[in-house]
mmCIF file of C-alpha atoms in Angstrom:
data_model
loop_
_atom_site.group_PDB
_atom_site.id
_atom_site.type_symbol
_atom_site.label_atom_id
_atom_site.label_comp_id
_atom_site.label_asym_id
_atom_site.label_seq_id
_atom_site.Cartn_x
_atom_site.Cartn_y
_atom_site.Cartn_z
ATOM 1 C CA ASP A 9 21.151 -42.526 -173.081
ATOM 2 C CA ALA A 10 20.886 -40.694 -169.797
ATOM 3 C CA LYS A 11 17.629 -41.377 -167.971
ATOM 4 C CA THR A 12 17.602 -38.037 -166.178
ATOM 5 C CA THR A 13 16.673 -34.451 -166.997
ATOM 6 C CA GLN A 14 18.396 -31.507 -165.335
ATOM 7 C CA PRO A 15 18.325 -27.755 -165.964
ATOM 8 C CA PRO A 16 21.436 -26.719 -167.888
ATOM 9 C CA SER A 17 22.412 -23.983 -165.440
ATOM 10 C CA MET A 18 21.588 -22.444 -162.072
ATOM 11 C CA ASP A 19 22.870 -19.606 -159.932
ATOM 12 C CA CYS A 20 23.091 -19.411 -156.164
ATOM 13 C CA ALA A 21 24.284 -16.772 -153.707
ATOM 14 C CA GLU A 22 27.178 -17.679 -151.458
ATOM 15 C CA GLY A 23 25.985 -18.852 -148.053
ATOM 16 C CA ARG A 24 22.521 -19.751 -149.289
ATOM 17 C CA ALA A 25 21.177 -23.228 -149.919
ATOM 18 C CA ALA A 26 21.541 -24.562 -153.457
ATOM 19 C CA ASN A 27 18.704 -26.845 -154.536
ATOM 20 C CA LEU A 28 19.437 -28.792 -157.707
ATOM 21 C CA PRO A 29 16.491 -30.636 -159.258
ATOM 22 C CA CYS A 30 16.541 -33.823 -161.297
ATOM 23 C CA ASN A 31 13.725 -35.609 -163.105
ATOM 24 C CA HIS A 32 13.911 -39.373 -163.583
ATOM 25 C CA SER A 33 10.316 -40.289 -164.431
ATOM 26 C CA THR A 34 11.210 -43.703 -165.911
ATOM 27 C CA ILE A 35 13.222 -44.918 -162.927
ATOM 28 C CA SER A 36 12.752 -48.580 -162.015
ATOM 29 C CA GLY A 37 12.404 -50.077 -158.561
ATOM 30 C CA ASN A 38 15.993 -51.330 -158.349
ATOM 31 C CA GLU A 39 17.646 -48.198 -159.713
ATOM 32 C CA TYR A 40 19.631 -45.831 -157.523
ATOM 33 C CA VAL A 41 19.962 -42.061 -157.878
ATOM 34 C CA TYR A 42 23.605 -40.949 -157.789
ATOM 35 C CA TRP A 43 24.989 -37.415 -157.739
ATOM 36 C CA TYR A 44 28.473 -36.460 -158.838
ATOM 37 C CA ARG A 45 29.987 -33.065 -159.450
ATOM 38 C CA GLN A 46 32.860 -31.967 -161.632
ATOM 39 C CA ILE A 47 34.862 -28.886 -160.863
ATOM 40 C CA HIS A 48 36.623 -27.398 -163.855
ATOM 41 C CA SER A 49 39.510 -29.557 -165.132
ATOM 42 C CA GLN A 50 39.040 -32.196 -162.448
ATOM 43 C CA GLY A 51 37.570 -35.684 -162.438
ATOM 44 C CA PRO A 52 33.987 -36.224 -161.255
ATOM 45 C CA GLN A 53 33.597 -36.268 -157.470
ATOM 46 C CA TYR A 54 31.076 -38.524 -155.782
ATOM 47 C CA ILE A 55 28.572 -36.638 -153.613
ATOM 48 C CA ILE A 56 25.750 -38.901 -152.490
ATOM 49 C CA HIS A 57 23.349 -41.607 -153.612
ATOM 50 C CA GLY A 58 20.016 -43.070 -152.550
ATOM 51 C CA LEU A 59 17.330 -45.579 -153.445
ATOM 52 C CA LYS A 60 14.103 -44.578 -151.718
ATOM 53 C CA ASN A 61 14.857 -42.759 -148.504
ATOM 54 C CA ASN A 62 16.297 -39.302 -148.114
ATOM 55 C CA GLU A 63 20.024 -39.301 -147.453
ATOM 56 C CA THR A 64 22.417 -36.860 -145.835
ATOM 57 C CA ASN A 65 26.173 -36.792 -145.532
ATOM 58 C CA GLU A 66 28.827 -34.196 -144.834
ATOM 59 C CA MET A 67 28.557 -32.773 -148.333
ATOM 60 C CA ALA A 68 24.871 -32.649 -149.130
ATOM 61 C CA SER A 69 21.340 -33.948 -148.673
ATOM 62 C CA LEU A 70 19.366 -35.936 -151.209
ATOM 63 C CA ILE A 71 15.594 -35.689 -151.210
ATOM 64 C CA ILE A 72 13.772 -38.308 -153.311
ATOM 65 C CA THR A 73 10.033 -37.914 -153.925
ATOM 66 C CA GLU A 74 7.741 -40.670 -152.765
ATOM 67 C CA ASP A 75 7.021 -41.801 -156.333
ATOM 68 C CA ARG A 76 10.788 -41.672 -157.009
ATOM 69 C CA LYS A 77 10.258 -39.768 -160.244
ATOM 70 C CA SER A 78 12.327 -36.811 -159.155
ATOM 71 C CA SER A 79 14.931 -35.799 -156.621
ATOM 72 C CA THR A 80 16.689 -32.721 -155.302
ATOM 73 C CA LEU A 81 20.288 -32.334 -154.223
ATOM 74 C CA ILE A 82 20.671 -29.763 -151.491
ATOM 75 C CA LEU A 83 23.927 -28.001 -150.643
ATOM 76 C CA PRO A 84 22.911 -26.316 -147.371
ATOM 77 C CA HIS A 85 25.398 -23.436 -147.374
ATOM 78 C CA ALA A 86 26.916 -22.974 -150.813
ATOM 79 C CA THR A 87 30.443 -21.629 -151.113
ATOM 80 C CA LEU A 88 32.356 -20.360 -154.135
ATOM 81 C CA ARG A 89 34.151 -23.726 -154.246
ATOM 82 C CA ASP A 90 30.831 -25.443 -154.945
ATOM 83 C CA THR A 91 30.779 -23.913 -158.426
ATOM 84 C CA ALA A 92 30.790 -26.993 -160.675
ATOM 85 C CA VAL A 93 28.760 -29.125 -163.063
ATOM 86 C CA TYR A 94 26.447 -31.417 -161.096
ATOM 87 C CA TYR A 95 25.389 -34.730 -162.604
ATOM 88 C CA CYS A 96 22.329 -36.691 -161.558
ATOM 89 C CA ILE A 97 22.610 -40.334 -162.637
ATOM 90 C CA VAL A 98 20.184 -43.224 -162.440
ATOM 91 C CA ARG A 99 22.087 -46.451 -161.990
ATOM 92 C CA GLN A 100 20.548 -49.869 -162.151
ATOM 93 C CA GLY A 101 21.306 -52.084 -159.218
ATOM 94 C CA GLY A 102 24.042 -54.485 -160.277
ATOM 95 C CA SER A 103 24.939 -52.355 -163.276
ATOM 96 C CA GLU A 104 28.525 -51.336 -163.451
ATOM 97 C CA LYS A 105 28.665 -48.328 -165.719
ATOM 98 C CA LEU A 106 27.472 -44.797 -165.055
ATOM 99 C CA VAL A 107 25.559 -43.000 -167.815
ATOM 100 C CA PHE A 108 26.151 -39.259 -167.563
ATOM 101 C CA GLY A 109 23.975 -36.558 -169.095
ATOM 102 C CA LYS A 110 25.084 -32.968 -169.500
ATOM 103 C CA GLY A 111 24.384 -32.030 -165.895
ATOM 104 C CA THR A 112 23.614 -28.669 -164.312
ATOM 105 C CA LYS A 113 26.255 -25.981 -164.236
ATOM 106 C CA LEU A 114 25.928 -24.378 -160.801
ATOM 107 C CA THR A 115 27.511 -20.980 -160.326
ATOM 108 C CA VAL A 116 27.840 -19.717 -156.758
ATOM 109 C CA ASN A 117 28.090 -15.936 -156.713
ATOM 110 C CA PRO A 118 29.713 -13.821 -153.981
ATOM 111 C CA GLY B 10 44.207 -42.659 -148.336
ATOM 112 C CA ALA B 11 45.460 -42.275 -151.891
ATOM 113 C CA GLY B 12 42.861 -41.840 -154.558
ATOM 114 C CA VAL B 13 42.846 -42.900 -158.185
ATOM 115 C CA SER B 14 45.858 -41.587 -160.063
ATOM 116 C CA GLN B 15 46.361 -41.208 -163.795
ATOM 117 C CA THR B 16 49.452 -40.544 -165.847
ATOM 118 C CA PRO B 17 50.317 -38.551 -167.781
ATOM 119 C CA SER B 18 48.081 -35.625 -166.903
ATOM 120 C CA ASN B 19 48.498 -34.284 -170.421
ATOM 121 C CA LYS B 20 49.527 -36.005 -173.632
ATOM 122 C CA VAL B 21 50.028 -34.348 -176.993
ATOM 123 C CA THR B 22 50.595 -36.600 -179.974
ATOM 124 C CA GLU B 23 50.415 -36.511 -183.739
ATOM 125 C CA LYS B 24 47.784 -38.130 -185.887
ATOM 126 C CA GLY B 25 48.636 -41.748 -186.561
ATOM 127 C CA LYS B 26 50.757 -42.272 -183.466
ATOM 128 C CA TYR B 27 50.241 -44.826 -180.698
ATOM 129 C CA VAL B 28 49.548 -43.733 -177.104
ATOM 130 C CA GLU B 29 49.234 -45.418 -173.728
ATOM 131 C CA LEU B 30 47.380 -43.947 -170.777
ATOM 132 C CA ARG B 31 47.865 -45.364 -167.297
ATOM 133 C CA CYS B 32 45.507 -45.664 -164.338
ATOM 134 C CA ASP B 33 46.359 -46.630 -160.742
ATOM 135 C CA PRO B 34 43.152 -47.484 -158.871
ATOM 136 C CA ILE B 35 42.514 -47.173 -155.162
ATOM 137 C CA SER B 36 44.273 -50.016 -153.358
ATOM 138 C CA GLY B 37 41.994 -53.007 -152.873
ATOM 139 C CA HIS B 38 39.439 -51.955 -155.483
ATOM 140 C CA THR B 39 38.653 -54.872 -157.761
ATOM 141 C CA ALA B 40 36.618 -52.917 -160.303
ATOM 142 C CA LEU B 41 38.145 -50.402 -162.709
ATOM 143 C CA TYR B 42 36.468 -48.276 -165.372
ATOM 144 C CA TRP B 43 37.552 -46.084 -168.248
ATOM 145 C CA TYR B 44 35.465 -43.172 -169.488
ATOM 146 C CA ARG B 45 36.048 -40.524 -172.139
ATOM 147 C CA GLN B 46 34.874 -36.927 -171.906
ATOM 148 C CA SER B 47 34.672 -34.597 -174.873
ATOM 149 C CA LEU B 48 34.446 -30.842 -174.445
ATOM 150 C CA GLY B 49 31.086 -29.759 -173.055
ATOM 151 C CA GLN B 50 29.805 -33.307 -172.610
ATOM 152 C CA GLY B 51 29.460 -35.664 -169.690
ATOM 153 C CA PRO B 52 31.802 -38.640 -169.412
ATOM 154 C CA GLU B 53 31.035 -41.648 -171.652
ATOM 155 C CA PHE B 54 31.704 -45.213 -170.589
ATOM 156 C CA LEU B 55 34.395 -47.131 -172.455
ATOM 157 C CA ILE B 56 35.268 -50.336 -170.586
ATOM 158 C CA TYR B 57 34.914 -52.034 -167.198
ATOM 159 C CA PHE B 58 37.309 -54.515 -165.578
ATOM 160 C CA GLN B 59 36.496 -56.864 -162.742
ATOM 161 C CA GLY B 60 39.867 -58.125 -161.615
ATOM 162 C CA THR B 61 42.036 -58.856 -164.625
ATOM 163 C CA GLY B 62 39.253 -59.417 -167.111
ATOM 164 C CA ALA B 63 37.273 -56.954 -169.171
ATOM 165 C CA ALA B 64 33.701 -57.605 -168.056
ATOM 166 C CA ASP B 65 32.152 -55.024 -170.385
ATOM 167 C CA ASP B 66 33.945 -53.365 -173.302
ATOM 168 C CA SER B 67 30.807 -52.232 -175.088
ATOM 169 C CA GLY B 68 31.816 -48.566 -174.959
ATOM 170 C CA LEU B 69 35.079 -48.889 -176.875
ATOM 171 C CA PRO B 70 34.442 -46.939 -180.101
ATOM 172 C CA ASN B 71 36.455 -49.184 -182.454
ATOM 173 C CA ASP B 72 39.297 -51.686 -182.598
ATOM 174 C CA ARG B 73 41.946 -48.971 -182.332
ATOM 175 C CA PHE B 74 41.120 -48.823 -178.633
ATOM 176 C CA PHE B 75 42.291 -51.543 -176.269
ATOM 177 C CA ALA B 76 42.761 -51.770 -172.511
ATOM 178 C CA VAL B 77 44.518 -54.228 -170.227
ATOM 179 C CA ARG B 78 44.763 -54.885 -166.514
ATOM 180 C CA PRO B 79 47.171 -57.831 -166.315
ATOM 181 C CA GLU B 80 47.573 -58.063 -162.537
ATOM 182 C CA GLY B 81 44.184 -56.781 -161.487
ATOM 183 C CA SER B 82 45.492 -53.431 -160.317
ATOM 184 C CA VAL B 83 47.053 -50.928 -162.750
ATOM 185 C CA SER B 84 45.328 -50.562 -166.106
ATOM 186 C CA THR B 85 46.576 -49.199 -169.412
ATOM 187 C CA LEU B 86 44.350 -47.789 -172.144
ATOM 188 C CA LYS B 87 46.009 -48.129 -175.522
ATOM 189 C CA ILE B 88 45.033 -46.192 -178.635
ATOM 190 C CA GLN B 89 46.515 -47.113 -181.996
ATOM 191 C CA ARG B 90 46.706 -44.872 -185.082
ATOM 192 C CA THR B 91 45.313 -41.903 -183.186
ATOM 193 C CA GLU B 92 42.897 -39.551 -184.937
ATOM 194 C CA ARG B 93 42.067 -35.934 -184.184
ATOM 195 C CA GLY B 94 38.639 -37.077 -183.018
ATOM 196 C CA ASP B 95 40.278 -39.049 -180.216
ATOM 197 C CA SER B 96 41.164 -35.766 -178.493
ATOM 198 C CA ALA B 97 39.385 -35.781 -175.146
ATOM 199 C CA VAL B 98 39.896 -36.222 -171.421
ATOM 200 C CA TYR B 99 40.233 -39.891 -170.535
ATOM 201 C CA LEU B 100 38.977 -40.641 -167.035
ATOM 202 C CA CYS B 101 39.592 -43.687 -164.903
ATOM 203 C CA ALA B 102 37.496 -44.741 -161.921
ATOM 204 C CA SER B 103 37.625 -47.603 -159.450
ATOM 205 C CA SER B 104 35.231 -49.165 -156.986
ATOM 206 C CA LEU B 105 35.452 -51.798 -154.290
ATOM 207 C CA ASN B 106 33.399 -54.120 -156.436
ATOM 208 C CA GLY B 107 31.297 -53.739 -159.552
ATOM 209 C CA GLU B 108 28.247 -52.423 -157.729
ATOM 210 C CA ASP B 109 29.880 -50.028 -155.326
ATOM 211 C CA THR B 110 30.420 -46.272 -155.632
ATOM 212 C CA GLN B 111 32.923 -45.280 -158.292
ATOM 213 C CA TYR B 112 35.744 -42.867 -157.474
ATOM 214 C CA PHE B 113 37.371 -40.991 -160.313
ATOM 215 C CA GLY B 114 40.901 -39.936 -161.044
ATOM 216 C CA PRO B 115 41.885 -36.499 -162.372
ATOM 217 C CA GLY B 116 41.967 -37.665 -165.983
ATOM 218 C CA THR B 117 44.458 -37.531 -168.848
ATOM 219 C CA ARG B 118 43.928 -34.808 -171.426
ATOM 220 C CA LEU B 119 44.822 -36.244 -174.838
ATOM 221 C CA THR B 120 45.372 -33.884 -177.738
ATOM 222 C CA VAL B 121 45.899 -35.318 -181.209
ATOM 223 C CA LEU B 122 47.352 -32.792 -183.637
#
């Protein structure tokens, strides 16, 4: 079973920041938080991952709370092409498989 | 560079038939994974290869499903005596090693009539 809880859907205006929350209250010390997204009819696309510290790359920023029980994925300037289902996944260090939940369907509106 | 590729992109078959789905991982990636995604659900793990061997096949639903990776690169997922419930998108992913980030292919949409 997925170890994360995400809202089923969110809306965001084009050009604004999209902040996608994820709860993972049972996360263990060696478990990473991964984010993927899936645009309609495509395979999941890796976005970012982190363990304890906040992370940033060219796609997004990942903010992990100090107690590691929740995190937020931030898309700083959402575009229409960011409309997708976003999956937050807790992955045990050394574990091979990803356990997906149902994710958050983000709709970016013009 | 080239990403993960999967063929065919779509496969329509009749109940009871045998199908093969192919995955070409990213060059140099030793780990390869198969997932299955039903409509409205997230992907579900099927099997993981490290090199040529299946390191974890705990997600295969029954013995009609089998996968091989004979040379440690291309993998084939084989489904015998297909059932309508097997209809789904079959996704393949690869990673540099078993603990690294997984990169997914576009998937094969299987429809069993």
